[in-house]
PDB file of C-alpha atoms in Angstrom:
ATOM      1  CA  MET J 136      26.978 114.889  53.321  1.00  0.00           C
ATOM      2  CA  LEU J 137      30.743 114.684  53.853  1.00  0.00           C
ATOM      3  CA  VAL J 138      32.877 114.624  50.733  1.00  0.00           C
ATOM      4  CA  ARG J 139      36.639 114.617  50.430  1.00  0.00           C
ATOM      5  CA  VAL J 140      38.227 116.742  47.746  1.00  0.00           C
ATOM      6  CA  SER J 141      41.749 117.726  46.758  1.00  0.00           C
ATOM      7  CA  LEU J 142      42.374 121.265  45.520  1.00  0.00           C
ATOM      8  CA  ARG J 143      44.851 124.124  45.590  1.00  0.00           C
ATOM      9  CA  CYS J 144      43.950 127.486  47.133  1.00  0.00           C
ATOM     10  CA  LEU J 145      46.268 130.122  45.648  1.00  0.00           C
ATOM     11  CA  LYS J 146      49.581 129.651  47.516  1.00  0.00           C
ATOM     12  CA  LEU J 147      48.130 126.986  49.800  1.00  0.00           C
ATOM     13  CA  ALA J 148      48.541 123.423  48.565  1.00  0.00           C
ATOM     14  CA  ASP J 149      46.642 121.138  50.886  1.00  0.00           C
ATOM     15  CA  THR J 150      44.298 118.199  50.832  1.00  0.00           C
ATOM     16  CA  LEU J 151      41.116 119.599  52.314  1.00  0.00           C
ATOM     17  CA  THR J 152      37.938 118.136  53.738  1.00  0.00           C
ATOM     18  CA  SER J 153      34.834 119.350  51.933  1.00  0.00           C
ATOM     19  CA  ILE J 154      31.748 119.559  54.125  1.00  0.00           C
ATOM     20  CA  GLY J 155      28.545 119.035  52.215  1.00  0.00           C
ATOM     21  CA  LYS J 156      27.470 121.245  49.408  1.00  0.00           C
ATOM     22  CA  ALA J 157      25.798 124.567  49.853  1.00  0.00           C
ATOM     23  CA  GLY J 158      25.593 129.180  48.335  1.00  0.00           C
ATOM     24  CA  LEU J 159      26.608 132.995  48.305  1.00  0.00           C
ATOM     25  CA  TYR J 160      25.391 136.381  46.665  1.00  0.00           C
ATOM     26  CA  SER J 161      26.762 139.816  47.268  1.00  0.00           C
ATOM     27  CA  SER J 162      25.129 143.163  47.837  1.00  0.00           C
ATOM     28  CA  MET J 163      28.544 144.818  48.022  1.00  0.00           C
ATOM     29  CA  ALA J 164      29.323 147.275  45.266  1.00  0.00           C
ATOM     30  CA  SER J 165      32.924 147.832  46.359  1.00  0.00           C
ATOM     31  CA  MET J 166      34.139 144.393  45.255  1.00  0.00           C
ATOM     32  CA  GLU J 167      33.489 142.424  42.109  1.00  0.00           C
ATOM     33  CA  ARG J 168      31.495 139.287  42.898  1.00  0.00           C
ATOM     34  CA  ASN J 169      30.285 136.271  41.006  1.00  0.00           C
ATOM     35  CA  HIS J 170      26.767 136.765  39.702  1.00  0.00           C
ATOM     36  CA  ASN J 171      25.415 134.066  42.025  1.00  0.00           C
ATOM     37  CA  PHE J 172      27.198 135.177  45.209  1.00  0.00           C
ATOM     38  CA  PHE J 173      25.211 136.743  48.074  1.00  0.00           C
ATOM     39  CA  PHE J 174      26.684 138.566  51.053  1.00  0.00           C
ATOM     40  CA  ARG J 175      24.946 140.370  53.905  1.00  0.00           C
ATOM     41  CA  GLN J 176      26.402 141.793  57.126  1.00  0.00           C
ATOM     42  CA  LEU J 177      24.076 141.907  60.158  1.00  0.00           C
ATOM     43  CA  PHE J 178      24.644 143.467  63.595  1.00  0.00           C
ATOM     44  CA  ASP J 179      23.803 143.021  67.264  1.00  0.00           C
ATOM     45  CA  HIS J 180      24.021 146.333  69.144  1.00  0.00           C
ATOM     46  CA  GLU J 181      24.315 144.886  72.658  1.00  0.00           C
ATOM     47  CA  SER J 182      27.448 142.825  72.013  1.00  0.00           C
ATOM     48  CA  SER J 183      28.624 144.675  68.877  1.00  0.00           C
ATOM     49  CA  THR J 184      28.627 141.317  67.099  1.00  0.00           C
ATOM     50  CA  TYR J 185      28.564 140.944  63.330  1.00  0.00           C
ATOM     51  CA  THR J 186      26.672 138.042  61.784  1.00  0.00           C
ATOM     52  CA  TYR J 187      27.308 137.171  58.149  1.00  0.00           C
ATOM     53  CA  LEU J 188      24.916 135.560  55.678  1.00  0.00           C
ATOM     54  CA  LEU J 189      26.488 134.063  52.559  1.00  0.00           C
ATOM     55  CA  GLY J 190      24.498 132.307  49.876  1.00  0.00           C
ATOM     56  CA  ASP J 191      24.395 130.931  46.356  1.00  0.00           C
ATOM     57  CA  THR J 192      21.511 132.529  44.471  1.00  0.00           C
ATOM     58  CA  SER J 193      21.512 129.751  41.896  1.00  0.00           C
ATOM     59  CA  ASN J 194      20.817 126.737  44.117  1.00  0.00           C
ATOM     60  CA  LYS J 195      19.704 128.848  47.148  1.00  0.00           C
ATOM     61  CA  GLU J 196      22.005 127.218  49.721  1.00  0.00           C
ATOM     62  CA  ALA J 197      23.408 129.488  52.422  1.00  0.00           C
ATOM     63  CA  VAL J 198      25.598 129.628  55.528  1.00  0.00           C
ATOM     64  CA  LEU J 199      25.382 131.960  58.513  1.00  0.00           C
ATOM     65  CA  ILE J 200      28.506 132.905  60.471  1.00  0.00           C
ATOM     66  CA  ASP J 201      28.380 133.879  64.179  1.00  0.00           C
ATOM     67  CA  PRO J 202      24.607 134.158  64.748  1.00  0.00           C
ATOM     68  CA  VAL J 203      23.302 135.726  67.977  1.00  0.00           C
ATOM     69  CA  TYR J 204      20.560 134.054  70.016  1.00  0.00           C
ATOM     70  CA  GLU J 205      18.386 137.163  70.358  1.00  0.00           C
ATOM     71  CA  HIS J 206      18.372 137.653  66.583  1.00  0.00           C
ATOM     72  CA  ALA J 207      17.649 134.067  65.514  1.00  0.00           C
ATOM     73  CA  GLU J 208      14.105 134.961  64.419  1.00  0.00           C
ATOM     74  CA  ARG J 209      15.370 137.994  62.498  1.00  0.00           C
ATOM     75  CA  ASP J 210      17.956 135.890  60.701  1.00  0.00           C
ATOM     76  CA  ALA J 211      15.538 133.026  59.999  1.00  0.00           C
ATOM     77  CA  ASN J 212      12.940 135.414  58.577  1.00  0.00           C
ATOM     78  CA  LEU J 213      15.529 137.076  56.327  1.00  0.00           C
ATOM     79  CA  ILE J 214      16.719 133.703  55.051  1.00  0.00           C
ATOM     80  CA  LYS J 215      13.133 132.673  54.297  1.00  0.00           C
ATOM     81  CA  GLU J 216      12.333 135.977  52.569  1.00  0.00           C
ATOM     82  CA  LEU J 217      15.380 135.606  50.341  1.00  0.00           C
ATOM     83  CA  GLY J 218      14.412 132.036  49.495  1.00  0.00           C
ATOM     84  CA  PHE J 219      17.572 130.465  50.886  1.00  0.00           C
ATOM     85  CA  LYS J 220      18.004 127.106  52.567  1.00  0.00           C
ATOM     86  CA  LEU J 221      20.339 127.459  55.542  1.00  0.00           C
ATOM     87  CA  VAL J 222      22.745 124.557  55.357  1.00  0.00           C
ATOM     88  CA  TYR J 223      25.217 125.560  58.080  1.00  0.00           C
ATOM     89  CA  ALA J 224      25.060 127.847  61.126  1.00  0.00           C
ATOM     90  CA  MET J 225      28.746 128.402  61.877  1.00  0.00           C
ATOM     91  CA  ASN J 226      30.741 129.947  64.689  1.00  0.00           C
ATOM     92  CA  THR J 227      34.286 131.270  64.447  1.00  0.00           C
ATOM     93  CA  HIS J 228      34.808 130.192  68.098  1.00  0.00           C
ATOM     94  CA  MET J 229      32.947 129.638  71.361  1.00  0.00           C
ATOM     95  CA  HIS J 230      31.925 133.168  72.253  1.00  0.00           C
ATOM     96  CA  ALA J 231      32.051 134.627  75.758  1.00  0.00           C
ATOM     97  CA  ASP J 232      30.144 137.871  75.152  1.00  0.00           C
ATOM     98  CA  HIS J 233      26.894 136.551  73.682  1.00  0.00           C
ATOM     99  CA  ILE J 234      24.917 133.346  73.312  1.00  0.00           C
ATOM    100  CA  THR J 235      25.091 131.755  69.897  1.00  0.00           C
ATOM    101  CA  GLY J 236      21.947 131.461  67.801  1.00  0.00           C
ATOM    102  CA  THR J 237      22.960 128.200  66.126  1.00  0.00           C
ATOM    103  CA  GLY J 238      20.802 125.920  68.273  1.00  0.00           C
ATOM    104  CA  LYS J 239      17.721 128.107  67.950  1.00  0.00           C
ATOM    105  CA  LEU J 240      18.195 128.415  64.195  1.00  0.00           C
ATOM    106  CA  LYS J 241      18.248 124.628  63.920  1.00  0.00           C
ATOM    107  CA  SER J 242      14.718 124.562  65.344  1.00  0.00           C
ATOM    108  CA  LEU J 243      13.514 127.515  63.252  1.00  0.00           C
ATOM    109  CA  LEU J 244      15.070 126.215  60.026  1.00  0.00           C
ATOM    110  CA  PRO J 245      14.996 122.381  60.097  1.00  0.00           C
ATOM    111  CA  GLY J 246      17.868 120.755  58.281  1.00  0.00           C
ATOM    112  CA  THR J 247      20.427 123.322  59.442  1.00  0.00           C
ATOM    113  CA  LYS J 248      23.633 121.864  60.885  1.00  0.00           C
ATOM    114  CA  SER J 249      25.813 123.581  63.490  1.00  0.00           C
ATOM    115  CA  VAL J 250      29.535 123.960  62.754  1.00  0.00           C
ATOM    116  CA  ILE J 251      32.437 124.951  65.011  1.00  0.00           C
ATOM    117  CA  GLY J 252      36.136 124.204  65.481  1.00  0.00           C
ATOM    118  CA  LYS J 253      37.041 120.844  66.989  1.00  0.00           C
ATOM    119  CA  GLY J 254      39.070 122.446  69.788  1.00  0.00           C
ATOM    120  CA  SER J 255      36.274 124.768  70.919  1.00  0.00           C
ATOM    121  CA  GLY J 256      34.790 122.508  73.576  1.00  0.00           C
ATOM    122  CA  ALA J 257      31.273 123.204  72.275  1.00  0.00           C
ATOM    123  CA  LEU J 258      28.664 120.772  70.997  1.00  0.00           C
ATOM    124  CA  ALA J 259      27.998 120.840  67.250  1.00  0.00           C
ATOM    125  CA  ASP J 260      26.894 118.632  64.390  1.00  0.00           C
ATOM    126  CA  ILE J 261      30.166 119.146  62.530  1.00  0.00           C
ATOM    127  CA  TYR J 262      33.619 119.827  63.999  1.00  0.00           C
ATOM    128  CA  LEU J 263      36.153 121.544  61.785  1.00  0.00           C
ATOM    129  CA  LYS J 264      39.839 120.772  61.590  1.00  0.00           C
ATOM    130  CA  ASP J 265      42.488 123.012  60.091  1.00  0.00           C
ATOM    131  CA  GLY J 266      42.271 122.823  56.298  1.00  0.00           C
ATOM    132  CA  ASP J 267      38.633 121.720  56.098  1.00  0.00           C
ATOM    133  CA  VAL J 268      36.435 123.296  53.444  1.00  0.00           C
ATOM    134  CA  VAL J 269      32.784 124.189  53.949  1.00  0.00           C
ATOM    135  CA  ARG J 270      30.934 123.877  50.655  1.00  0.00           C
ATOM    136  CA  PHE J 271      27.662 125.653  49.856  1.00  0.00           C
ATOM    137  CA  GLY J 272      26.389 125.697  46.307  1.00  0.00           C
ATOM    138  CA  SER J 273      29.230 126.556  43.962  1.00  0.00           C
ATOM    139  CA  HIS J 274      31.151 128.370  46.696  1.00  0.00           C
ATOM    140  CA  GLN J 275      33.377 127.355  49.564  1.00  0.00           C
ATOM    141  CA  LEU J 276      35.005 128.621  52.743  1.00  0.00           C
ATOM    142  CA  TRP J 277      38.428 127.351  53.736  1.00  0.00           C
ATOM    143  CA  ALA J 278      38.751 126.870  57.512  1.00  0.00           C
ATOM    144  CA  ALA J 279      42.099 128.082  58.881  1.00  0.00           C
ATOM    145  CA  ALA J 280      42.817 127.416  62.552  1.00  0.00           C
ATOM    146  CA  THR J 281      43.763 130.724  64.219  1.00  0.00           C
ATOM    147  CA  PRO J 282      43.958 129.942  67.969  1.00  0.00           C
ATOM    148  CA  GLY J 283      45.181 132.372  70.592  1.00  0.00           C
ATOM    149  CA  HIS J 284      41.997 134.146  71.662  1.00  0.00           C
ATOM    150  CA  THR J 285      40.595 130.664  72.331  1.00  0.00           C
ATOM    151  CA  ASN J 286      41.868 127.196  71.418  1.00  0.00           C
ATOM    152  CA  GLY J 287      39.049 126.677  68.927  1.00  0.00           C
ATOM    153  CA  CYS J 288      39.253 129.889  66.888  1.00  0.00           C
ATOM    154  CA  PHE J 289      38.924 129.595  63.104  1.00  0.00           C
ATOM    155  CA  THR J 290      39.144 132.098  60.269  1.00  0.00           C
ATOM    156  CA  TYR J 291      36.911 131.315  57.293  1.00  0.00           C
ATOM    157  CA  ILE J 292      38.487 132.284  53.981  1.00  0.00           C
ATOM    158  CA  SER J 293      36.928 132.651  50.537  1.00  0.00           C
ATOM    159  CA  HIS J 294      39.798 132.789  48.063  1.00  0.00           C
ATOM    160  CA  GLU J 295      37.281 133.102  45.236  1.00  0.00           C
ATOM    161  CA  GLN J 296      35.716 136.247  46.722  1.00  0.00           C
ATOM    162  CA  CYS J 297      38.962 137.604  48.249  1.00  0.00           C
ATOM    163  CA  MET J 298      37.477 137.850  51.728  1.00  0.00           C
ATOM    164  CA  ALA J 299      37.928 136.298  55.171  1.00  0.00           C
ATOM    165  CA  PHE J 300      35.919 136.158  58.392  1.00  0.00           C
ATOM    166  CA  THR J 301      38.404 136.467  61.233  1.00  0.00           C
ATOM    167  CA  GLY J 302      36.230 136.082  64.332  1.00  0.00           C
ATOM    168  CA  ASP J 303      38.008 137.577  67.355  1.00  0.00           C
ATOM    169  CA  ALA J 304      41.502 136.622  66.214  1.00  0.00           C
ATOM    170  CA  LEU J 305      41.895 139.847  64.234  1.00  0.00           C
ATOM    171  CA  LEU J 306      39.666 142.870  64.782  1.00  0.00           C
ATOM    172  CA  ILE J 307      39.783 146.186  62.954  1.00  0.00           C
ATOM    173  CA  ARG J 308      42.938 147.845  64.321  1.00  0.00           C
ATOM    174  CA  GLY J 309      42.909 145.373  67.189  1.00  0.00           C
ATOM    175  CA  CYS J 310      42.609 141.721  68.186  1.00  0.00           C
ATOM    176  CA  GLY J 311      40.806 139.488  70.647  1.00  0.00           C
ATOM    177  CA  ARG J 312      41.874 139.476  74.285  1.00  0.00           C
ATOM    178  CA  THR J 313      44.105 136.665  75.532  1.00  0.00           C
ATOM    179  CA  ASP J 314      43.614 136.813  79.309  1.00  0.00           C
ATOM    180  CA  PHE J 315      40.934 134.106  79.689  1.00  0.00           C
ATOM    181  CA  GLN J 316      39.390 131.067  77.955  1.00  0.00           C
ATOM    182  CA  GLU J 317      42.705 129.368  76.921  1.00  0.00           C
ATOM    183  CA  GLY J 318      44.098 132.686  75.683  1.00  0.00           C
ATOM    184  CA  SER J 319      47.748 132.957  74.610  1.00  0.00           C
ATOM    185  CA  SER J 320      49.296 136.140  73.243  1.00  0.00           C
ATOM    186  CA  GLU J 321      52.175 134.241  71.620  1.00  0.00           C
ATOM    187  CA  THR J 322      49.799 131.817  69.906  1.00  0.00           C
ATOM    188  CA  LEU J 323      47.495 134.599  68.694  1.00  0.00           C
ATOM    189  CA  TYR J 324      50.414 136.563  67.242  1.00  0.00           C
ATOM    190  CA  LYS J 325      51.617 133.511  65.328  1.00  0.00           C
ATOM    191  CA  SER J 326      48.104 132.691  64.107  1.00  0.00           C
ATOM    192  CA  VAL J 327      47.504 136.154  62.696  1.00  0.00           C
ATOM    193  CA  HIS J 328      50.940 136.498  61.095  1.00  0.00           C
ATOM    194  CA  ASP J 329      51.017 132.968  59.657  1.00  0.00           C
ATOM    195  CA  ARG J 330      47.399 132.483  58.595  1.00  0.00           C
ATOM    196  CA  ILE J 331      45.872 135.934  57.977  1.00  0.00           C
ATOM    197  CA  PHE J 332      48.729 138.324  57.161  1.00  0.00           C
ATOM    198  CA  THR J 333      49.985 135.832  54.551  1.00  0.00           C
ATOM    199  CA  LEU J 334      46.811 136.372  52.515  1.00  0.00           C
ATOM    200  CA  PRO J 335      47.038 138.904  49.654  1.00  0.00           C
ATOM    201  CA  ASP J 336      46.876 142.531  50.836  1.00  0.00           C
ATOM    202  CA  HIS J 337      43.630 143.232  48.960  1.00  0.00           C
ATOM    203  CA  PHE J 338      41.628 140.556  50.798  1.00  0.00           C
ATOM    204  CA  ILE J 339      38.785 142.155  52.762  1.00  0.00           C
ATOM    205  CA  LEU J 340      38.542 141.073  56.409  1.00  0.00           C
ATOM    206  CA  TYR J 341      35.296 140.854  58.370  1.00  0.00           C
ATOM    207  CA  PRO J 342      35.652 140.539  62.179  1.00  0.00           C
ATOM    208  CA  ALA J 343      33.213 139.118  64.692  1.00  0.00           C
ATOM    209  CA  HIS J 344      32.942 142.493  66.431  1.00  0.00           C
ATOM    210  CA  ASP J 345      33.586 146.189  66.075  1.00  0.00           C
ATOM    211  CA  TYR J 346      32.984 148.792  68.761  1.00  0.00           C
ATOM    212  CA  LYS J 347      33.591 151.964  66.717  1.00  0.00           C
ATOM    213  CA  GLY J 348      31.156 151.583  63.823  1.00  0.00           C
ATOM    214  CA  LEU J 349      33.647 150.187  61.316  1.00  0.00           C
ATOM    215  CA  THR J 350      32.454 147.272  59.196  1.00  0.00           C
ATOM    216  CA  SER J 351      35.522 145.766  57.537  1.00  0.00           C
ATOM    217  CA  THR J 352      39.215 146.172  56.897  1.00  0.00           C
ATOM    218  CA  SER J 353      41.851 144.593  54.662  1.00  0.00           C
ATOM    219  CA  VAL J 354      44.973 142.511  55.073  1.00  0.00           C
ATOM    220  CA  GLY J 355      47.119 145.373  53.786  1.00  0.00           C
ATOM    221  CA  GLU J 356      45.592 147.883  56.197  1.00  0.00           C
ATOM    222  CA  GLU J 357      46.076 145.713  59.259  1.00  0.00           C
ATOM    223  CA  LYS J 358      49.649 144.837  58.327  1.00  0.00           C
ATOM    224  CA  LYS J 359      50.364 148.575  58.194  1.00  0.00           C
ATOM    225  CA  TYR J 360      48.106 150.162  60.812  1.00  0.00           C
ATOM    226  CA  ASN J 361      47.189 147.577  63.473  1.00  0.00           C
ATOM    227  CA  PRO J 362      48.651 149.163  66.635  1.00  0.00           C
ATOM    228  CA  ARG J 363      49.274 145.792  68.308  1.00  0.00           C
ATOM    229  CA  LEU J 364      50.082 143.250  65.630  1.00  0.00           C
ATOM    230  CA  THR J 365      52.566 145.452  63.748  1.00  0.00           C
ATOM    231  CA  LYS J 366      54.854 145.288  66.787  1.00  0.00           C
ATOM    232  CA  PRO J 367      57.496 142.611  67.402  1.00  0.00           C
ATOM    233  CA  LEU J 368      56.261 139.622  69.379  1.00  0.00           C
ATOM    234  CA  ASP J 369      57.758 140.699  72.713  1.00  0.00           C
ATOM    235  CA  GLU J 370      56.151 144.135  72.468  1.00  0.00           C
ATOM    236  CA  PHE J 371      52.824 142.581  71.481  1.00  0.00           C
ATOM    237  CA  VAL J 372      52.896 140.324  74.537  1.00  0.00           C
ATOM    238  CA  LYS J 373      53.589 143.330  76.813  1.00  0.00           C
ATOM    239  CA  ILE J 374      50.699 145.260  75.234  1.00  0.00           C
ATOM    240  CA  MET J 375      48.308 142.372  75.784  1.00  0.00           C
ATOM    241  CA  GLU J 376      49.476 141.895  79.383  1.00  0.00           C
ATOM    242  CA  GLY J 377      48.857 145.570  80.134  1.00  0.00           C
ATOM    243  CA  LEU J 378      45.336 145.934  78.714  1.00  0.00           C
ATOM    244  CA  ASN J 379      43.656 145.505  82.119  1.00  0.00           C
ATOM    245  CA  LEU J 380      40.292 144.728  80.523  1.00  0.00           C
ATOM    246  CA  PRO J 381      37.168 144.273  82.654  1.00  0.00           C
ATOM    247  CA  TYR J 382      35.716 140.827  83.241  1.00  0.00           C
ATOM    248  CA  PRO J 383      33.332 140.026  80.335  1.00  0.00           C
ATOM    249  CA  LYS J 384      29.896 140.899  81.650  1.00  0.00           C
ATOM    250  CA  LYS J 385      28.060 138.005  79.962  1.00  0.00           C
ATOM    251  CA  ILE J 386      30.719 135.293  80.149  1.00  0.00           C
ATOM    252  CA  ASP J 387      29.132 133.422  83.072  1.00  0.00           C
ATOM    253  CA  GLU J 388      25.897 133.170  81.084  1.00  0.00           C
ATOM    254  CA  SER J 389      27.334 132.750  77.605  1.00  0.00           C
ATOM    255  CA  LEU J 390      29.947 130.033  78.012  1.00  0.00           C
ATOM    256  CA  PRO J 391      27.689 127.397  79.609  1.00  0.00           C
ATOM    257  CA  ALA J 392      25.034 128.058  76.961  1.00  0.00           C
ATOM    258  CA  ASN J 393      27.493 128.034  74.086  1.00  0.00           C
ATOM    259  CA  ARG J 394      28.927 124.713  75.189  1.00  0.00           C
ATOM    260  CA  VAL J 395      25.548 123.222  74.266  1.00  0.00           C
ATOM    261  CA  CYS J 396      25.072 125.118  70.978  1.00  0.00           C
ATOM    262  CA  GLY J 397      23.073 127.917  72.639  1.00  0.00           C
ATOM    263  CA  VAL J 398      20.263 125.547  73.636  1.00  0.00           C
ATOM    264  CA  PHE J 399      19.767 125.999  77.379  1.00  0.00           C
TER     265      PHE J 399
END
């Protein structure tokens, strides 16, 4: 169900679109959480992709961020074991390095709706615009448009839990590449500085990938230690232009599949 609400998120005063109603619990001891908030970080070794399960243990509604096709059964089984109802399977953007599990999860867990940014170019049940809010149980994720890696990139922010899911826009001591798929170094720099670095320093950030075994970072850390995004814009652009990264090995398979919600 689509519901419109008006609310204020800390320093952000916007009229936001609330999508449905859904839940979160946390297994993290490092941060204080609401008693009914669930959080679980999952991993795909082949693409180094993180998938995030958030749920409300009171009404048992949940969302899953950036699922991977090969792990759809794993994720569905975990959700069933925990007694959750998956309301939304969400992507931070249209991925080029793996096939999304959203379409497969819709068949494994009937009633699940797929969610992605409106500018992604991918099929979905619900398209997000900047400022929309995804509701699950008593919790919510604020959708902030953070293009630059792709046109449809979004960061999902929980002001209540002091955490954000940054996709490929901001990685741990890095950022997503900008040399394909509508990439723009200037746009990415602005997105990160305007939409992520303006969050409080203590907010914990969870990226879509990490290739060194790190699991999370914080706004304060990245503002101080990110070797790319701490530079002035012109230096950042030169760094991104000189990365000389290899062609993504799964892009020719992943993009066509992800345009149709991973159902191919």
